[in-house]
GROMACS .gro file of C-alpha atoms in nm:
model
  476
    1MET     CA    1  -3.411  -9.515   2.204
    2GLU     CA    2  -3.303  -9.755   2.447
    3THR     CA    3  -3.511 -10.050   2.495
    4PHE     CA    4  -3.575 -10.130   2.917
    5GLN     CA    5  -3.321 -10.418   2.848
    6GLU     CA    6  -2.977 -10.160   2.729
    7THR     CA    7  -3.107  -9.989   3.061
    8PHE     CA    8  -3.007 -10.257   3.294
    9LYS     CA    9  -2.727 -10.312   3.109
   10ALA     CA   10  -2.615  -9.959   3.138
   11GLY     CA   11  -2.631  -9.978   3.530
   12ILE     CA   12  -2.841 -10.191   3.722
   13SER     CA   13  -2.808 -10.548   3.783
   14LEU     CA   14  -3.139 -10.741   3.760
   15GLU     CA   15  -3.077 -11.042   3.952
   16LYS     CA   16  -2.971 -10.858   4.202
   17ASN     CA   17  -3.227 -10.638   4.242
   18TYR     CA   18  -3.520 -10.929   4.279
   19CYS     CA   19  -3.592 -11.265   4.489
   20TYR     CA   20  -3.795 -11.509   4.375
   21ASP     CA   21  -4.105 -11.627   4.572
   22VAL     CA   22  -4.253 -11.992   4.428
   23ALA     CA   23  -4.533 -11.915   4.688
   24ASP     CA   24  -4.688 -11.669   4.612
   25GLU     CA   25  -4.819 -11.545   4.249
   26LYS     CA   26  -4.662 -11.251   4.252
   27LYS     CA   27  -4.275 -11.392   4.155
   28CYS     CA   28  -4.048 -11.100   4.118
   29ILE     CA   29  -4.048 -10.890   4.441
   30CYS     CA   30  -3.823 -10.583   4.450
   31LYS     CA   31  -3.532 -10.653   4.777
   32ASP     CA   32  -3.577 -10.212   4.805
   33CYS     CA   33  -3.935 -10.210   4.897
   34GLY     CA   34  -4.092 -10.512   4.944
   35LYS     CA   35  -4.322 -10.431   4.640
   36SER     CA   36  -4.417 -10.849   4.398
   37PHE     CA   37  -4.408 -10.799   4.014
   38LYS     CA   38  -4.599 -11.096   3.814
   39ASN     CA   39  -4.318 -11.072   3.535
   40ARG     CA   40  -3.965 -10.959   3.537
   41SER     CA   41  -4.046 -10.684   3.315
   42GLY     CA   42  -4.313 -10.515   3.576
   43LEU     CA   43  -4.010 -10.543   3.833
   44GLN     CA   44  -3.785 -10.372   3.572
   45ARG     CA   45  -3.997 -10.107   3.506
   46HIS     CA   46  -4.062 -10.063   3.941
   47LEU     CA   47  -3.666 -10.034   3.951
   48LEU     CA   48  -3.648  -9.733   3.731
   49VAL     CA   49  -3.797  -9.544   4.083
   50HIS     CA   50  -3.558  -9.628   4.317
   51THR     CA   51  -3.271  -9.536   4.076
   52ASN     CA   52  -3.494  -9.227   3.906
   53GLU     CA   53  -3.379  -9.248   3.590
   54LYS     CA   54  -3.599  -9.165   3.291
   55PRO     CA   55  -3.429  -9.347   3.052
   56PHE     CA   56  -3.737  -9.199   2.764
   57THR     CA   57  -3.717  -8.853   2.613
   58CYS     CA   58  -3.914  -8.625   2.439
   59ASP     CA   59  -3.742  -8.495   2.077
   60VAL     CA   60  -3.997  -8.230   2.080
   61CYS     CA   61  -3.898  -8.009   2.427
   62GLY     CA   62  -3.600  -8.312   2.599
   63LYS     CA   63  -3.905  -8.396   2.871
   64ALA     CA   64  -3.759  -8.718   3.031
   65PHE     CA   65  -4.006  -9.042   3.171
   66ARG     CA   66  -3.914  -9.399   3.250
   67GLN     CA   67  -4.189  -9.523   3.053
   68ARG     CA   68  -4.258  -9.578   2.633
   69THR     CA   69  -4.655  -9.551   2.726
   70ASN     CA   70  -4.541  -9.221   2.925
   71LEU     CA   71  -4.379  -9.110   2.644
   72LYS     CA   72  -4.590  -9.183   2.395
   73SER     CA   73  -4.923  -8.990   2.599
   74HIS     CA   74  -4.710  -8.657   2.639
   75PHE     CA   75  -4.613  -8.678   2.271
   76VAL     CA   76  -4.979  -8.580   2.179
   77THR     CA   77  -4.930  -8.201   2.376
   78HIS     CA   78  -4.714  -8.056   2.104
   79THR     CA   79  -5.013  -8.148   1.860
   80GLU     CA   80  -5.337  -8.068   1.776
   81GLU     CA   81  -5.484  -8.391   1.782
   82LYS     CA   82  -5.766  -8.530   1.942
   83PRO     CA   83  -5.832  -8.844   1.864
   84TYR     CA   84  -6.091  -8.997   2.092
   85VAL     CA   85  -6.445  -8.815   2.105
   86CYS     CA   86  -6.690  -8.863   2.374
   87GLU     CA   87  -7.030  -9.082   2.154
   88ALA     CA   88  -7.223  -8.945   2.489
   89CYS     CA   89  -7.125  -8.586   2.404
   90SER     CA   90  -6.883  -8.517   2.129
   91LYS     CA   91  -6.615  -8.426   2.360
   92VAL     CA   92  -6.264  -8.506   2.238
   93PHE     CA   93  -5.936  -8.665   2.434
   94ARG     CA   94  -5.582  -8.672   2.330
   95SER     CA   95  -5.543  -9.058   2.490
   96ASN     CA   96  -5.811  -9.289   2.502
   97ARG     CA   97  -5.762  -9.304   2.880
   98ASN     CA   98  -5.819  -9.000   2.927
   99LEU     CA   99  -6.152  -9.040   2.725
  100ARG     CA  100  -6.277  -9.327   2.961
  101ARG     CA  101  -6.188  -9.195   3.287
  102HIS     CA  102  -6.440  -8.933   3.115
  103ILE     CA  103  -6.671  -9.189   3.022
  104LEU     CA  104  -6.708  -9.278   3.434
  105ILE     CA  105  -6.908  -8.896   3.426
  106HIS     CA  106  -7.190  -9.020   3.235
  107THR     CA  107  -7.254  -9.363   3.307
  108LYS     CA  108  -7.110  -9.299   3.717
  109GLU     CA  109  -7.001  -9.610   3.678
  110LYS     CA  110  -6.752  -9.653   4.015
  111THR     CA  111  -6.558 -10.019   4.005
  112HIS     CA  112  -6.300  -9.948   4.246
  113VAL     CA  113  -6.369  -9.974   4.584
  114CYS     CA  114  -6.129  -9.879   4.884
  115GLU     CA  115  -6.073 -10.228   5.084
  116MET     CA  116  -6.023  -9.969   5.427
  117CYS     CA  117  -6.313  -9.786   5.340
  118ASN     CA  118  -6.530  -9.945   5.095
  119LYS     CA  119  -6.544  -9.574   4.918
  120SER     CA  120  -6.590  -9.664   4.572
  121PHE     CA  121  -6.453  -9.471   4.281
  122GLY     CA  122  -6.432  -9.414   3.917
  123SER     CA  123  -6.094  -9.342   3.915
  124CYS     CA  124  -5.854  -9.203   4.112
  125LEU     CA  125  -5.811  -9.439   4.400
  126ARG     CA  126  -5.488  -9.492   4.385
  127SER     CA  127  -5.526  -9.120   4.526
  128HIS     CA  128  -5.784  -9.217   4.787
  129LEU     CA  129  -5.521  -9.465   4.891
  130PHE     CA  130  -5.307  -9.195   5.011
  131SER     CA  131  -5.571  -9.074   5.282
  132HIS     CA  132  -5.560  -9.394   5.528
  133SER     CA  133  -5.192  -9.355   5.578
  134ALA     CA  134  -5.036  -9.135   5.772
  135GLU     CA  135  -4.648  -9.223   5.627
  136LYS     CA  136  -4.490  -8.887   5.445
  137HIS     CA  137  -4.208  -8.980   5.309
  138TYR     CA  138  -4.225  -8.685   5.061
  139ILE     CA  139  -4.064  -8.371   5.213
  140CYS     CA  140  -4.064  -8.030   5.044
  141GLU     CA  141  -3.665  -7.896   5.055
  142VAL     CA  142  -3.802  -7.553   5.067
  143CYS     CA  143  -4.041  -7.530   5.325
  144SER     CA  144  -4.015  -7.867   5.481
  145LYS     CA  145  -4.436  -7.986   5.465
  146GLU     CA  146  -4.454  -8.369   5.390
  147PHE     CA  147  -4.666  -8.530   5.132
  148THR     CA  148  -4.750  -8.884   5.164
  149ASN     CA  149  -4.701  -8.957   4.757
  150GLY     CA  150  -4.386  -8.805   4.526
  151TYR     CA  151  -4.685  -8.641   4.325
  152ALA     CA  152  -4.861  -8.388   4.528
  153LEU     CA  153  -4.458  -8.285   4.610
  154LYS     CA  154  -4.409  -8.277   4.253
  155LEU     CA  155  -4.758  -8.035   4.238
  156HIS     CA  156  -4.623  -7.902   4.605
  157LEU     CA  157  -4.291  -7.796   4.447
  158ARG     CA  158  -4.426  -7.516   4.151
  159THR     CA  159  -4.569  -7.298   4.461
  160HIS     CA  160  -4.238  -7.212   4.567
  161ALA     CA  161  -4.081  -7.184   4.191
  162GLU     CA  162  -4.456  -6.963   4.117
  163GLU     CA  163  -4.352  -7.154   3.728
  164LYS     CA  164  -4.705  -7.147   3.587
  165LEU     CA  165  -4.704  -7.347   3.262
  166TYR     CA  166  -5.020  -7.429   3.178
  167VAL     CA  167  -5.202  -7.068   2.989
  168CYS     CA  168  -5.558  -7.005   2.905
  169GLU     CA  169  -5.614  -6.966   2.539
  170VAL     CA  170  -5.924  -6.754   2.575
  171CYS     CA  171  -5.834  -6.541   2.868
  172GLY     CA  172  -5.453  -6.549   2.870
  173LYS     CA  173  -5.427  -6.667   3.304
  174ALA     CA  174  -5.076  -6.921   3.411
  175PHE     CA  175  -5.204  -7.173   3.614
  176THR     CA  176  -4.932  -7.390   3.819
  177HIS     CA  177  -5.145  -7.722   3.787
  178LYS     CA  178  -5.280  -7.846   3.443
  179CYS     CA  179  -5.612  -7.970   3.621
  180THR     CA  180  -5.643  -7.604   3.731
  181LEU     CA  181  -5.652  -7.514   3.438
  182ARG     CA  182  -5.919  -7.762   3.281
  183ILE     CA  183  -6.145  -7.611   3.551
  184HIS     CA  184  -6.050  -7.272   3.488
  185LEU     CA  185  -6.179  -7.332   3.137
  186PHE     CA  186  -6.543  -7.467   3.307
  187THR     CA  187  -6.599  -7.109   3.333
  188HIS     CA  188  -6.557  -6.993   2.929
  189THR     CA  189  -6.778  -7.275   2.809
  190ASN     CA  190  -6.998  -7.247   3.088
  191GLU     CA  191  -6.995  -7.645   3.151
  192LYS     CA  192  -7.078  -7.798   3.514
  193PRO     CA  193  -7.048  -8.245   3.382
  194TYR     CA  194  -7.095  -8.327   3.764
  195SER     CA  195  -7.409  -8.313   3.876
  196CYS     CA  196  -7.604  -8.453   4.242
  197GLN     CA  197  -7.820  -8.789   4.194
  198ILE     CA  198  -8.011  -8.622   4.483
  199CYS     CA  199  -8.121  -8.248   4.380
  200GLY     CA  200  -7.963  -8.261   4.043
  201LYS     CA  201  -7.790  -7.950   4.082
  202PRO     CA  202  -7.475  -7.932   3.924
  203PHE     CA  203  -7.080  -7.827   3.925
  204ARG     CA  204  -6.786  -7.790   3.757
  205GLN     CA  205  -6.557  -7.988   4.020
  206THR     CA  206  -6.567  -8.321   4.190
  207SER     CA  207  -6.469  -8.154   4.512
  208HIS     CA  208  -6.764  -7.865   4.487
  209LEU     CA  209  -7.016  -8.188   4.428
  210GLN     CA  210  -6.848  -8.379   4.715
  211GLN     CA  211  -6.894  -8.095   4.953
  212HIS     CA  212  -7.300  -8.073   4.856
  213LEU     CA  213  -7.325  -8.432   4.903
  214THR     CA  214  -7.236  -8.335   5.250
  215THR     CA  215  -7.560  -8.132   5.303
  216HIS     CA  216  -7.794  -8.445   5.212
  217THR     CA  217  -7.639  -8.681   5.446
  218LYS     CA  218  -7.546  -8.392   5.741
  219GLU     CA  219  -7.226  -8.666   5.792
  220LYS     CA  220  -6.982  -8.535   6.001
  221THR     CA  221  -6.746  -8.726   6.083
  222HIS     CA  222  -6.446  -8.524   6.105
  223GLU     CA  223  -6.398  -8.431   6.491
  224CYS     CA  224  -6.216  -8.153   6.640
  225ASN     CA  225  -5.945  -8.278   6.957
  226THR     CA  226  -5.936  -7.989   7.116
  227CYS     CA  227  -6.303  -7.874   7.134
  228GLY     CA  228  -6.480  -8.142   7.018
  229LYS     CA  229  -6.721  -8.000   6.660
  230THR     CA  230  -6.738  -8.141   6.416
  231PHE     CA  231  -6.739  -8.143   6.049
  232SER     CA  232  -6.853  -8.299   5.714
  233GLN     CA  233  -6.507  -8.205   5.581
  234SER     CA  234  -6.129  -8.268   5.676
  235TYR     CA  235  -6.088  -7.938   5.503
  236TYR     CA  236  -6.332  -7.744   5.761
  237LEU     CA  237  -6.193  -7.938   6.017
  238LYS     CA  238  -5.750  -7.801   5.851
  239ILE     CA  239  -5.915  -7.445   5.889
  240HIS     CA  240  -6.107  -7.446   6.219
  241LEU     CA  241  -5.797  -7.625   6.360
  242ARG     CA  242  -5.627  -7.296   6.265
  243ILE     CA  243  -5.836  -7.143   6.527
  244HIS     CA  244  -5.708  -7.279   6.829
  245THR     CA  245  -5.359  -7.263   6.686
  246LYS     CA  246  -5.402  -6.910   6.568
  247GLU     CA  247  -5.239  -7.036   6.318
  248ARG     CA  248  -5.209  -6.712   5.982
  249LEU     CA  249  -5.095  -6.806   5.672
  250PHE     CA  250  -5.171  -6.512   5.472
  251ALA     CA  251  -4.984  -6.188   5.483
  252CYS     CA  252  -5.069  -5.875   5.316
  253ASP     CA  253  -4.804  -5.750   5.144
  254VAL     CA  254  -4.908  -5.450   5.201
  255CYS     CA  255  -5.010  -5.382   5.504
  256GLY     CA  256  -4.880  -5.688   5.632
  257LYS     CA  257  -5.183  -5.799   5.843
  258THR     CA  258  -5.187  -6.148   5.844
  259PHE     CA  259  -5.526  -6.389   5.678
  260ALA     CA  260  -5.590  -6.742   5.813
  261LEU     CA  261  -5.733  -6.812   5.491
  262HIS     CA  262  -5.616  -6.708   5.092
  263SER     CA  263  -5.962  -6.645   5.039
  264ALA     CA  264  -5.976  -6.391   5.364
  265LEU     CA  265  -5.650  -6.262   5.215
  266LYS     CA  266  -5.778  -6.221   4.855
  267SER     CA  267  -6.044  -6.013   5.003
  268HIS     CA  268  -5.870  -5.810   5.234
  269SER     CA  269  -5.615  -5.695   4.932
  270VAL     CA  270  -5.908  -5.494   4.731
  271THR     CA  271  -5.944  -5.272   5.044
  272HIS     CA  272  -5.592  -5.132   4.923
  273THR     CA  273  -5.665  -5.079   4.591
  274ASN     CA  274  -6.007  -4.872   4.498
  275GLU     CA  275  -6.118  -5.130   4.131
  276LYS     CA  276  -6.462  -5.249   4.140
  277PRO     CA  277  -6.478  -5.435   3.813
  278PHE     CA  278  -6.773  -5.583   3.886
  279ALA     CA  279  -7.119  -5.410   3.869
  280CYS     CA  280  -7.461  -5.481   3.881
  281ASN     CA  281  -7.680  -5.432   3.541
  282LEU     CA  282  -8.010  -5.358   3.756
  283CYS     CA  283  -7.851  -5.083   3.979
  284SER     CA  284  -7.515  -5.023   3.846
  285LYS     CA  285  -7.349  -5.084   4.221
  286ARG     CA  286  -7.000  -5.187   4.187
  287PHE     CA  287  -6.792  -5.457   4.361
  288ALA     CA  288  -6.425  -5.550   4.418
  289LEU     CA  289  -6.538  -5.953   4.406
  290ASN     CA  290  -6.728  -6.136   4.137
  291CYS     CA  291  -6.866  -6.308   4.460
  292ARG     CA  292  -7.016  -6.028   4.644
  293LEU     CA  293  -7.165  -5.913   4.306
  294LYS     CA  294  -7.329  -6.228   4.345
  295SER     CA  295  -7.476  -6.275   4.690
  296HIS     CA  296  -7.585  -5.861   4.547
  297LEU     CA  297  -7.794  -6.024   4.291
  298LEU     CA  298  -7.991  -6.208   4.484
  299ILE     CA  299  -8.116  -5.909   4.697
  300HIS     CA  300  -8.291  -5.813   4.366
  301SER     CA  301  -8.425  -6.121   4.325
  302GLY     CA  302  -8.576  -6.081   4.657
  303LYS     CA  303  -8.594  -6.495   4.719
  304LYS     CA  304  -8.500  -6.578   5.103
  305SER     CA  305  -8.376  -6.956   5.102
  306TYR     CA  306  -8.235  -6.976   5.377
  307VAL     CA  307  -8.455  -7.067   5.647
  308CYS     CA  308  -8.411  -7.072   6.005
  309LYS     CA  309  -8.495  -7.376   6.159
  310ILE     CA  310  -8.524  -7.321   6.516
  311CYS     CA  311  -8.764  -6.939   6.431
  312GLY     CA  312  -8.825  -6.997   6.065
  313LYS     CA  313  -8.698  -6.643   6.007
  314ALA     CA  314  -8.584  -6.626   5.645
  315PHE     CA  315  -8.278  -6.453   5.470
  316ILE     CA  316  -8.152  -6.446   5.099
  317LEU     CA  317  -7.785  -6.499   5.219
  318GLY     CA  318  -7.661  -6.812   5.353
  319SER     CA  319  -7.354  -6.619   5.543
  320THR     CA  320  -7.611  -6.440   5.684
  321LEU     CA  321  -7.823  -6.750   5.832
  322ARG     CA  322  -7.493  -6.848   5.927
  323GLN     CA  323  -7.436  -6.527   6.148
  324HIS     CA  324  -7.801  -6.543   6.248
  325LEU     CA  325  -7.797  -6.928   6.372
  326VAL     CA  326  -7.512  -6.847   6.624
  327PHE     CA  327  -7.710  -6.589   6.826
  328HIS     CA  328  -7.906  -6.908   6.883
  329SER     CA  329  -7.627  -7.103   7.081
  330GLU     CA  330  -7.556  -6.976   7.422
  331GLU     CA  331  -7.173  -7.064   7.359
  332LYS     CA  332  -6.898  -6.803   7.321
  333ARG     CA  333  -6.600  -6.900   7.186
  334TYR     CA  334  -6.415  -6.592   7.086
  335PRO     CA  335  -6.267  -6.422   7.422
  336CYS     CA  336  -6.113  -6.059   7.398
  337GLU     CA  337  -5.726  -6.081   7.506
  338VAL     CA  338  -5.779  -5.699   7.671
  339CYS     CA  339  -6.105  -5.710   7.805
  340SER     CA  340  -6.216  -6.124   7.886
  341LYS     CA  341  -6.507  -6.043   7.716
  342ALA     CA  342  -6.650  -6.309   7.537
  343PHE     CA  343  -6.824  -6.318   7.195
  344LYS     CA  344  -7.052  -6.610   7.004
  345ASP     CA  345  -6.857  -6.519   6.669
  346ARG     CA  346  -6.497  -6.415   6.550
  347ASN     CA  347  -6.639  -6.112   6.331
  348SER     CA  348  -6.766  -5.981   6.691
  349LEU     CA  349  -6.473  -6.042   6.829
  350ASN     CA  350  -6.246  -5.821   6.528
  351ILE     CA  351  -6.496  -5.518   6.598
  352HIS     CA  352  -6.453  -5.565   6.956
  353VAL     CA  353  -6.116  -5.490   6.993
  354ARG     CA  354  -6.114  -5.220   6.782
  355ILE     CA  355  -6.252  -5.083   7.130
  356HIS     CA  356  -5.914  -5.035   7.279
  357THR     CA  357  -5.709  -5.038   6.977
  358ASN     CA  358  -5.889  -4.698   6.808
  359GLU     CA  359  -5.871  -4.864   6.498
  360LYS     CA  360  -6.104  -4.709   6.225
  361PRO     CA  361  -6.010  -4.820   5.891
  362TYR     CA  362  -6.312  -4.782   5.691
  363VAL     CA  363  -6.310  -4.340   5.624
  364CYS     CA  364  -6.536  -4.096   5.419
  365ASP     CA  365  -6.403  -4.000   5.102
  366VAL     CA  366  -6.665  -3.746   5.080
  367CYS     CA  367  -6.550  -3.534   5.521
  368SER     CA  368  -6.298  -3.824   5.632
  369LYS     CA  369  -6.500  -3.891   5.899
  370ALA     CA  370  -6.392  -4.235   6.029
  371PHE     CA  371  -6.578  -4.597   6.152
  372SER     CA  372  -6.457  -4.912   6.243
  373ILE     CA  373  -6.717  -5.116   6.147
  374ARG     CA  374  -6.836  -5.071   5.735
  375ARG     CA  375  -7.163  -5.113   5.746
  376ASN     CA  376  -7.183  -4.793   5.983
  377LEU     CA  377  -6.942  -4.635   5.659
  378ARG     CA  378  -7.264  -4.693   5.494
  379GLN     CA  379  -7.509  -4.603   5.635
  380HIS     CA  380  -7.339  -4.272   5.705
  381LEU     CA  381  -7.196  -4.234   5.329
  382ARG     CA  382  -7.653  -4.207   5.308
  383VAL     CA  383  -7.602  -3.876   5.470
  384HIS     CA  384  -7.473  -3.727   5.162
  385THR     CA  385  -7.630  -3.851   4.899
  386GLU     CA  386  -7.959  -3.834   5.076
  387GLU     CA  387  -8.022  -4.167   5.020
  388LYS     CA  388  -8.331  -4.324   5.158
  389PRO     CA  389  -8.379  -4.649   5.022
  390TYR     CA  390  -8.626  -4.828   5.279
  391ALA     CA  391  -9.027  -4.685   5.210
  392CYS     CA  392  -9.281  -4.765   5.441
  393ASP     CA  393  -9.573  -4.892   5.244
  394PHE     CA  394  -9.821  -4.742   5.434
  395CYS     CA  395  -9.786  -4.410   5.382
  396SER     CA  396  -9.465  -4.406   5.167
  397LYS     CA  397  -9.268  -4.224   5.460
  398THR     CA  398  -8.930  -4.342   5.357
  399PHE     CA  399  -8.578  -4.386   5.588
  400ALA     CA  400  -8.219  -4.431   5.523
  401HIS     CA  401  -8.147  -4.723   5.728
  402SER     CA  402  -8.365  -5.038   5.746
  403SER     CA  403  -8.330  -5.031   6.190
  404ASN     CA  404  -8.556  -4.699   6.163
  405LEU     CA  405  -8.777  -4.817   5.878
  406LYS     CA  406  -8.892  -5.106   6.150
  407SER     CA  407  -8.998  -4.882   6.442
  408HIS     CA  408  -9.163  -4.633   6.223
  409LEU     CA  409  -9.384  -4.978   6.106
  410THR     CA  410  -9.457  -4.969   6.458
  411THR     CA  411  -9.689  -4.645   6.475
  412HIS     CA  412  -9.873  -4.847   6.212
  413SER     CA  413  -9.942  -5.160   6.446
  414GLU     CA  414 -10.140  -5.171   6.766
  415GLU     CA  415  -9.882  -5.405   6.872
  416LYS     CA  416  -9.661  -5.424   7.183
  417PRO     CA  417  -9.483  -5.666   7.174
  418HIS     CA  418  -9.282  -5.587   7.466
  419VAL     CA  419  -9.368  -5.618   7.794
  420CYS     CA  420  -9.205  -5.509   8.145
  421GLU     CA  421  -9.250  -5.778   8.321
  422VAL     CA  422  -9.183  -5.539   8.673
  423CYS     CA  423  -9.533  -5.332   8.623
  424GLY     CA  424  -9.632  -5.511   8.334
  425LYS     CA  425  -9.658  -5.173   8.091
  426ALA     CA  426  -9.646  -5.243   7.739
  427PHE     CA  427  -9.408  -5.122   7.436
  428SER     CA  428  -9.427  -5.133   7.057
  429LYS     CA  429  -9.026  -5.112   7.105
  430LYS     CA  430  -8.752  -5.313   7.296
  431CYS     CA  431  -8.511  -4.998   7.309
  432LYS     CA  432  -8.817  -4.780   7.513
  433LEU     CA  433  -8.891  -5.152   7.710
  434LYS     CA  434  -8.534  -5.123   7.770
  435MET     CA  435  -8.544  -4.737   7.886
  436HIS     CA  436  -8.854  -4.799   8.114
  437TYR     CA  437  -8.668  -5.040   8.322
  438PHE     CA  438  -8.478  -4.783   8.452
  439THR     CA  439  -8.727  -4.593   8.588
  440HIS     CA  440  -8.771  -4.951   8.784
  441THR     CA  441  -8.385  -4.896   8.934
  442ASN     CA  442  -8.292  -4.583   8.948
  443GLU     CA  443  -8.030  -4.633   8.690
  444LYS     CA  444  -7.891  -4.357   8.490
  445PRO     CA  445  -7.625  -4.480   8.278
  446TYR     CA  446  -7.513  -4.151   8.060
  447ALA     CA  447  -7.277  -3.915   8.244
  448CYS     CA  448  -7.216  -3.627   8.208
  449GLU     CA  449  -6.830  -3.574   8.225
  450LEU     CA  450  -6.862  -3.220   8.260
  451CYS     CA  451  -7.070  -3.176   8.593
  452LYS     CA  452  -7.090  -3.549   8.610
  453LYS     CA  453  -7.538  -3.528   8.574
  454ALA     CA  454  -7.671  -3.810   8.451
  455PHE     CA  455  -7.959  -3.987   8.246
  456THR     CA  456  -8.188  -4.266   8.150
  457VAL     CA  457  -8.189  -4.143   7.780
  458LYS     CA  458  -7.850  -4.093   7.558
  459LYS     CA  459  -8.033  -3.838   7.395
  460TYR     CA  460  -8.116  -3.621   7.741
  461LEU     CA  461  -7.723  -3.642   7.753
  462LYS     CA  462  -7.701  -3.458   7.426
  463ARG     CA  463  -7.981  -3.169   7.528
  464HIS     CA  464  -7.772  -3.122   7.811
  465LEU     CA  465  -7.457  -3.123   7.662
  466LEU     CA  466  -7.594  -2.803   7.445
  467THR     CA  467  -7.641  -2.643   7.744
  468HIS     CA  468  -7.272  -2.663   7.818
  469ALA     CA  469  -7.169  -2.524   7.443
  470LYS     CA  470  -7.423  -2.256   7.455
  471GLU     CA  471  -7.215  -2.169   7.823
  472LYS     CA  472  -6.860  -2.123   7.687
  473LEU     CA  473  -7.023  -1.949   7.353
  474ASN     CA  474  -7.136  -1.711   7.573
  475SER     CA  475  -6.831  -1.661   7.815
  476SER     CA  476  -6.607  -1.676   7.555
   0.00000   0.00000   0.00000
């Protein structure tokens, strides 16, 4: 194996590549990039970065390295040997460096402090420093994406090569990055080594812990330059910016539909298959995605942990609370490009657009009736199954829909919270108050297309249409 001295004799003149600075404690300075070193050997190792030479080669797999220590660390990957044991949890490691890094999880020691933002780290300070630099010297030759460091570019290139070198020994799933495999292994061991110091909640990944910590601080330092909205993390800001740029990077291979998020594409992809591998142990209901099963299980628990701070209403799911909060806001940021009608959330806009496109993607397997909204299909299916899961606690009467149960409950109550502002008449249901208002305005919004007769209530129009149907039958 070549030594550094032999390497430099072969092609690099050390004297031509550094200058000597007496005033500086770090005496050897690289002429290419200006980086300084305390001794010649440090400079020698550094110069290999510019020449891209890797003189140390693994005899087993042929992989080359710039430093002997890196080769030594790599070599243990070919053996099952893990001689370094953590005294706190007995976890074993191949290298002493990995053990030292792991120990920081137990000690929670953060000795490395960023001089720019004073953020402290147990490790990974060097990676963090790139976040302060706007310079991105490393460019992907395939897609022109820019990176602040060579390692990030190296990891990115694997996404183009579709190279998955790291395979899980438990389930056989393959990954492009070793760190992703390490995180995946926690799903088999159910290990969650990163705990929140405030509430004790454990996490599998440090990134998830960092995201969680923002819920305690409520700090939102990342601001959108377009609309001024603030976010707790740069990742959420990055996703938000796609609303303004209308950038949709992820396309479905089957129907060509595009999405701003990879997770949204993943959720959409299951609509093309009838696979539902995740089953509920309590009611046998099946789901295409594990996350949907987890959300469903919360319904059985009945626990409503998410409470609206404005009106006090409680919800089982955090996503339902987020949807609810939109209705307290007067802001309507999502306009329809066809009719300019604006909506408070993107989902409502997407559903509205189907009125113009007449798109009905949700089809009943029994009678082929199509619906523009998945919720309407789910409700429709109860016509075939005759399922009535919503029962009244007072009279045991059952209903197919929760809205019907809610309306029914008012018959047991004397409460009439909906009051007419014109005449003071009170109603138990909002829809009845709405119909009552038509008596003051003489408005009849439901008109028959055949004879132009108009009605204040939709059901009266339906009843009227039967007269035309009977006339048609009699004439034939």
